[in-house]
C-alpha positions as a Markdown table, in Angstrom:
| # | Residue | x | y | z |
|---|---|---|---|---|
| 1 | Met | 79.7 | 97.1 | 83.6 |
| 2 | His | 81.7 | 99.6 | 82.3 |
| 3 | Gly | 85.1 | 99.7 | 80.1 |
| 4 | Ser | 87.5 | 97.2 | 78.5 |
| 5 | Arg | 91.6 | 96.7 | 79.2 |
| 6 | Thr | 92.3 | 99.5 | 77.1 |
| 7 | Glu | 89.7 | 102.0 | 78.7 |
| 8 | Ile | 91.5 | 100.5 | 82.3 |
| 9 | Gln | 95.2 | 101.3 | 81.4 |
| 10 | Ser | 93.8 | 105.1 | 79.3 |
| 11 | Phe | 91.9 | 105.9 | 82.3 |
| 12 | Ala | 94.7 | 105.2 | 84.9 |
| 13 | Gln | 97.6 | 107.0 | 82.9 |
| 14 | Ala | 95.0 | 109.9 | 82.4 |
| 15 | Leu | 94.1 | 110.1 | 85.9 |
| 16 | Asp | 95.6 | 113.4 | 87.2 |
| 17 | Pro | 98.2 | 112.7 | 90.5 |
| 18 | Glu | 98.3 | 116.4 | 92.0 |
| 19 | Tyr | 95.7 | 115.3 | 95.0 |
| 20 | Asp | 96.9 | 115.4 | 98.7 |
| 21 | Ala | 97.0 | 112.0 | 99.9 |
| 22 | Thr | 94.7 | 113.5 | 102.7 |
| 23 | Ala | 92.0 | 111.2 | 100.8 |
| 24 | Asp | 92.5 | 107.8 | 100.6 |
| 25 | Val | 91.4 | 107.1 | 96.8 |
| 26 | Val | 90.0 | 103.8 | 95.4 |
| 27 | Ile | 89.2 | 102.9 | 92.0 |
| 28 | Phe | 86.4 | 99.5 | 91.3 |
| 29 | Pro | 86.9 | 98.1 | 88.2 |
| 30 | Pro | 85.1 | 95.2 | 86.5 |
| 31 | Ser | 87.0 | 92.1 | 88.5 |
| 32 | Leu | 88.5 | 91.0 | 85.2 |
| 33 | Tyr | 90.2 | 94.2 | 85.2 |
| 34 | Ile | 91.8 | 94.2 | 88.9 |
| 35 | Gln | 95.0 | 93.0 | 88.4 |
| 36 | Ala | 95.9 | 94.9 | 85.0 |
| 37 | Leu | 94.7 | 97.8 | 86.9 |
| 38 | Val | 96.9 | 97.4 | 90.0 |
| 39 | Ser | 99.8 | 96.6 | 87.1 |
| 40 | Glu | 99.4 | 99.6 | 85.4 |
| 41 | Leu | 99.0 | 102.1 | 88.7 |
| 42 | Ala | 101.9 | 101.0 | 90.3 |
| 43 | Asn | 104.0 | 101.7 | 87.2 |
| 44 | Ser | 102.3 | 105.6 | 87.1 |
| 45 | Ser | 102.5 | 108.4 | 89.1 |
| 46 | Asn | 99.6 | 106.9 | 90.7 |
| 47 | Asn | 100.3 | 104.6 | 92.9 |
| 48 | Ser | 99.1 | 105.6 | 95.8 |
| 49 | Val | 95.9 | 104.8 | 94.3 |
| 50 | Asp | 94.1 | 101.2 | 95.8 |
| 51 | Val | 91.9 | 99.2 | 93.4 |
| 52 | Gly | 89.1 | 97.2 | 94.7 |
| 53 | Ile | 86.4 | 95.0 | 93.3 |
| 54 | Gln | 82.5 | 95.8 | 93.3 |
| 55 | Asp | 80.9 | 93.0 | 94.8 |
| 56 | Val | 82.4 | 89.6 | 96.3 |
| 57 | Gly | 81.7 | 86.1 | 97.4 |
| 58 | Ile | 80.6 | 85.1 | 101.0 |
| 59 | Ala | 83.0 | 81.8 | 101.0 |
| 60 | Ser | 86.9 | 81.7 | 101.5 |
| 61 | Ser | 86.8 | 78.8 | 99.2 |
| 62 | Gly | 85.0 | 75.9 | 97.8 |
| 63 | Ala | 82.7 | 74.5 | 95.1 |
| 64 | His | 81.3 | 78.0 | 94.6 |
| 65 | Thr | 81.1 | 78.6 | 90.8 |
| 66 | Gly | 81.4 | 82.0 | 89.6 |
| 67 | Glu | 82.0 | 83.8 | 93.1 |
| 68 | Ile | 85.0 | 85.3 | 93.9 |
| 69 | Ala | 86.9 | 85.0 | 97.5 |
| 70 | Ala | 88.0 | 87.9 | 99.0 |
| 71 | Ala | 91.3 | 86.5 | 99.7 |
| 72 | Met | 91.6 | 85.9 | 96.0 |
| 73 | Val | 91.0 | 89.7 | 95.2 |
| 74 | Ala | 94.0 | 90.3 | 97.8 |
| 75 | Asp | 95.8 | 88.4 | 96.0 |
| 76 | Ala | 95.3 | 90.2 | 92.8 |
| 77 | Gly | 96.5 | 93.3 | 94.6 |
| 78 | Gly | 93.0 | 95.0 | 95.6 |
| 79 | Lys | 92.2 | 96.4 | 98.8 |
| 80 | Trp | 88.8 | 97.1 | 99.1 |
| 81 | Ala | 85.4 | 95.8 | 98.3 |
| 82 | Ile | 81.8 | 97.8 | 97.5 |
| 83 | Val | 79.1 | 95.4 | 99.6 |
| 84 | Gly | 75.3 | 95.8 | 99.1 |
| 85 | His | 75.6 | 98.6 | 96.6 |
| 86 | Ser | 71.4 | 99.3 | 96.2 |
| 87 | Glu | 71.7 | 97.5 | 92.3 |
| 88 | Arg | 73.0 | 94.6 | 93.8 |
| 89 | Arg | 70.1 | 94.5 | 96.6 |
| 90 | Leu | 67.4 | 95.6 | 93.5 |
| 91 | Asp | 69.2 | 93.4 | 90.8 |
| 92 | Gln | 69.9 | 90.7 | 92.7 |
| 93 | His | 67.8 | 90.6 | 96.0 |
| 94 | Glu | 70.9 | 90.8 | 98.0 |
| 95 | Thr | 69.1 | 90.6 | 101.3 |
| 96 | Asp | 70.3 | 93.3 | 104.6 |
| 97 | Asp | 71.7 | 89.2 | 106.1 |
| 98 | Leu | 73.5 | 88.6 | 102.7 |
| 99 | Val | 75.3 | 92.2 | 102.7 |
| 100 | Ala | 76.5 | 91.8 | 106.4 |
| 101 | Thr | 77.6 | 88.4 | 105.4 |
| 102 | Lys | 79.9 | 89.7 | 102.4 |
| 103 | Ala | 81.0 | 92.5 | 104.7 |
| 104 | Ala | 82.4 | 89.9 | 107.2 |
| 105 | Ala | 83.9 | 87.7 | 104.5 |
| 106 | Ala | 85.7 | 90.5 | 102.9 |
| 107 | Leu | 87.1 | 91.6 | 106.1 |
| 108 | Gln | 87.8 | 88.0 | 107.0 |
| 109 | Gly | 89.5 | 87.7 | 103.7 |
| 110 | Gly | 92.2 | 90.9 | 104.0 |
| 111 | Leu | 89.6 | 93.7 | 102.1 |
| 112 | Arg | 88.5 | 96.8 | 103.6 |
| 113 | Pro | 84.4 | 96.9 | 102.8 |
| 114 | Ile | 82.5 | 99.5 | 101.7 |
| 115 | Ile | 79.3 | 99.1 | 102.8 |
| 116 | Cys | 76.1 | 100.4 | 101.3 |
| 117 | Val | 73.0 | 101.7 | 103.1 |
| 118 | Gly | 69.8 | 104.0 | 101.5 |
| 119 | Glu | 66.6 | 103.9 | 101.1 |
| 120 | Thr | 64.8 | 104.0 | 98.0 |
| 121 | Leu | 62.5 | 107.2 | 96.5 |
| 122 | Ala | 58.9 | 105.8 | 98.1 |
| 123 | Glu | 60.4 | 105.0 | 101.4 |
| 124 | Arg | 61.8 | 108.3 | 101.7 |
| 125 | Gln | 58.4 | 109.3 | 100.6 |
| 126 | Ala | 56.7 | 107.4 | 103.2 |
| 127 | Gly | 58.9 | 108.7 | 105.9 |
| 128 | His | 60.4 | 105.3 | 106.3 |
| 129 | Glu | 64.4 | 106.3 | 105.2 |
| 130 | Ile | 66.1 | 106.6 | 109.1 |
| 131 | Ala | 64.2 | 102.7 | 109.8 |
| 132 | Val | 65.1 | 101.6 | 106.4 |
| 133 | Val | 68.9 | 102.4 | 107.3 |
| 134 | Glu | 68.9 | 101.3 | 110.8 |
| 135 | Arg | 67.3 | 98.2 | 110.0 |
| 136 | Gln | 70.0 | 97.9 | 107.0 |
| 137 | Leu | 73.3 | 98.9 | 109.2 |
| 138 | Asp | 71.8 | 96.7 | 112.3 |
| 139 | Ala | 72.2 | 93.6 | 110.7 |
| 140 | Val | 75.7 | 94.6 | 109.9 |
| 141 | Leu | 76.4 | 95.2 | 113.7 |
| 142 | Asp | 74.5 | 92.2 | 114.4 |
| 143 | Arg | 77.3 | 90.0 | 112.7 |
| 144 | Ile | 80.7 | 92.8 | 113.3 |
| 145 | Asp | 81.4 | 94.3 | 116.3 |
| 146 | Cys | 81.9 | 98.0 | 115.7 |
| 147 | Gly | 85.8 | 97.6 | 116.6 |
| 148 | Asp | 86.4 | 96.2 | 113.4 |
| 149 | Leu | 84.2 | 98.6 | 111.3 |
| 150 | Ile | 87.4 | 101.1 | 111.6 |
| 151 | Asn | 88.7 | 99.1 | 108.4 |
| 152 | Ala | 85.3 | 99.3 | 107.2 |
| 153 | Ala | 83.3 | 102.2 | 105.5 |
| 154 | Ile | 79.6 | 102.7 | 105.3 |
| 155 | Gly | 78.3 | 104.1 | 102.0 |
| 156 | Tyr | 75.1 | 106.1 | 102.3 |
| 157 | Glu | 73.3 | 106.2 | 98.8 |
| 158 | Pro | 69.9 | 107.3 | 98.9 |
| 159 | Val | 68.7 | 105.0 | 96.0 |
| 160 | Trp | 66.5 | 107.6 | 94.4 |
| 161 | Ala | 69.8 | 110.0 | 93.6 |
| 162 | Ile | 71.8 | 107.5 | 91.9 |
| 163 | Gly | 71.6 | 107.7 | 88.3 |
| 164 | Thr | 69.0 | 110.2 | 88.2 |
| 165 | Gly | 70.6 | 113.4 | 88.1 |
| 166 | Glu | 69.2 | 114.0 | 91.7 |
| 167 | Thr | 71.3 | 114.2 | 94.4 |
| 168 | Ala | 70.5 | 114.6 | 98.7 |
| 169 | Thr | 71.4 | 118.2 | 99.6 |
| 170 | Pro | 74.3 | 118.4 | 102.1 |
| 171 | Asp | 71.2 | 118.9 | 104.3 |
| 172 | Gln | 69.5 | 115.8 | 104.1 |
| 173 | Ala | 72.6 | 113.8 | 103.4 |
| 174 | Gln | 74.3 | 115.4 | 106.9 |
| 175 | Val | 71.4 | 114.7 | 108.7 |
| 176 | Met | 72.0 | 110.7 | 107.4 |
| 177 | His | 74.8 | 110.6 | 108.0 |
| 178 | Ser | 74.8 | 112.0 | 111.3 |
| 179 | Phe | 72.5 | 109.3 | 112.1 |
| 180 | Ile | 74.9 | 107.2 | 111.0 |
| 181 | Arg | 77.3 | 108.0 | 113.5 |
| 182 | Ala | 74.6 | 108.0 | 116.3 |
| 183 | Arg | 73.9 | 104.8 | 115.9 |
| 184 | Leu | 77.7 | 103.4 | 115.4 |
| 185 | Ala | 78.7 | 105.3 | 118.8 |
| 186 | Ser | 75.7 | 103.7 | 120.3 |
| 187 | Gln | 77.9 | 100.4 | 120.1 |
| 188 | Asn | 81.0 | 101.8 | 120.4 |
| 189 | Val | 81.9 | 105.7 | 120.6 |
| 190 | Glu | 85.6 | 105.8 | 120.2 |
| 191 | Ala | 85.1 | 103.8 | 116.5 |
| 192 | Ala | 82.1 | 105.8 | 115.4 |
| 193 | Gln | 84.5 | 109.2 | 115.1 |
| 194 | Gln | 86.8 | 106.9 | 113.3 |
| 195 | Ile | 84.3 | 104.8 | 110.7 |
| 196 | Arg | 84.5 | 106.8 | 107.0 |
| 197 | Ile | 81.2 | 107.4 | 106.6 |
| 198 | Val | 80.8 | 108.2 | 102.6 |
| 199 | Tyr | 78.1 | 109.5 | 100.5 |
| 200 | Gly | 76.8 | 108.2 | 97.4 |
| 201 | Gly | 74.3 | 109.9 | 94.6 |
| 202 | Ser | 75.0 | 111.8 | 91.7 |
| 203 | Val | 78.5 | 113.0 | 93.7 |
| 204 | Lys | 80.1 | 115.3 | 90.8 |
| 205 | Pro | 82.8 | 117.7 | 90.2 |
| 206 | Glu | 80.2 | 120.5 | 90.8 |
| 207 | Asn | 78.5 | 119.5 | 93.9 |
| 208 | Ala | 81.4 | 117.3 | 96.0 |
| 209 | Leu | 83.2 | 120.7 | 97.5 |
| 210 | Glu | 79.9 | 121.2 | 99.9 |
| 211 | Leu | 78.7 | 117.4 | 100.3 |
| 212 | Phe | 82.0 | 117.0 | 101.3 |
| 213 | Ser | 82.1 | 120.0 | 103.5 |
| 214 | Glu | 79.5 | 118.6 | 105.6 |
| 215 | Met | 81.0 | 117.5 | 109.5 |
| 216 | Asp | 79.9 | 113.9 | 109.2 |
| 217 | Ile | 80.5 | 113.1 | 105.2 |
| 218 | Asp | 84.0 | 111.4 | 104.7 |
| 219 | Gly | 83.9 | 111.6 | 101.2 |
| 220 | Gly | 82.4 | 109.9 | 98.4 |
| 221 | Leu | 81.0 | 106.8 | 96.5 |
| 222 | Val | 81.3 | 107.6 | 92.8 |
| 223 | Gly | 79.5 | 106.8 | 90.1 |
| 224 | Gly | 78.6 | 108.1 | 87.0 |
| 225 | Ala | 81.1 | 111.1 | 86.8 |
| 226 | Ser | 83.9 | 107.8 | 88.2 |
| 227 | Leu | 84.1 | 107.1 | 84.2 |
| 228 | Asp | 85.5 | 110.3 | 83.2 |
| 229 | Ala | 89.2 | 110.3 | 84.6 |
| 230 | Gln | 89.8 | 114.4 | 85.0 |
| 231 | Ser | 86.1 | 114.6 | 86.5 |
| 232 | Phe | 87.0 | 111.9 | 89.2 |
| 233 | Ser | 90.4 | 113.5 | 89.5 |
| 234 | Asn | 88.7 | 116.9 | 90.8 |
| 235 | Ile | 86.1 | 114.9 | 92.6 |
| 236 | Ala | 89.3 | 113.2 | 94.8 |
| 237 | Lys | 91.0 | 116.7 | 95.2 |
| 238 | Ala | 87.5 | 118.4 | 96.2 |
| 239 | Ala | 87.7 | 115.4 | 99.1 |
| 240 | Ala | 91.2 | 115.8 | 100.3 |
| 241 | Glu | 90.5 | 119.9 | 100.5 |
| 242 | Cys | 88.2 | 119.0 | 102.7 |
| 243 | Met | 89.6 | 115.9 | 104.9 |
| 244 | Gln | 92.5 | 118.7 | 105.5 |
| 245 | Arg | 90.2 | 121.4 | 106.7 |
| 246 | Lys | 88.3 | 118.8 | 108.9 |
| 247 | Ala | 91.8 | 117.5 | 109.9 |
| 248 | Asn | 93.1 | 121.2 | 110.8 |
| 249 | Ile | 89.3 | 122.0 | 112.7 |
| 250 | Thr | 90.0 | 118.8 | 115.1 |
């Protein structure tokens, strides 16, 4: 929960537009400010930047007080939704099944979900990180056809590296991203190559280029560093540079 209407407008105006369109850039403000940010970006040099919501409801309509349907977000100009963020899993006790249901609801409502998976420090120290991520991912694959995830993204966020200043090394992140890609490929090889897998865990301008250079890391789900427009812009530039390099290789 960060920002105000004034801060959202200032952020949009301060974004550096000098990044290559190779990278898709999405901003996830508090839901109250989605329409204001959509409007602000549309009238700026950053009109290619998309807007999303930080969470979404599971129902398309009806008596669900306090919930926001995916179609409502799309109607307000939003295009993406984060589902299963570690803070939602931990603080709101969201289960794997609920996260998968939200991801399906987002797709059905016209949004592109970033589906978050990741292990806690205790789970990694116990050597369970692969099993945890596999369980979380399989809940999604049980509900959503892998081919449909081309319109989504998987966000790997090691919980122990969120808001702690700790970051998974590029090698650690690549190992998990490679596992996720392989798990997707077990369902649909062609789709697995197209589904974006982004890293979230203390991504900063100082480490973005090194992280994004890994073969299976397709971008970042940026937390604290996204609160500063210049910092966020520099991360977007790093993503664009890496995506262009990878496109040239392939």
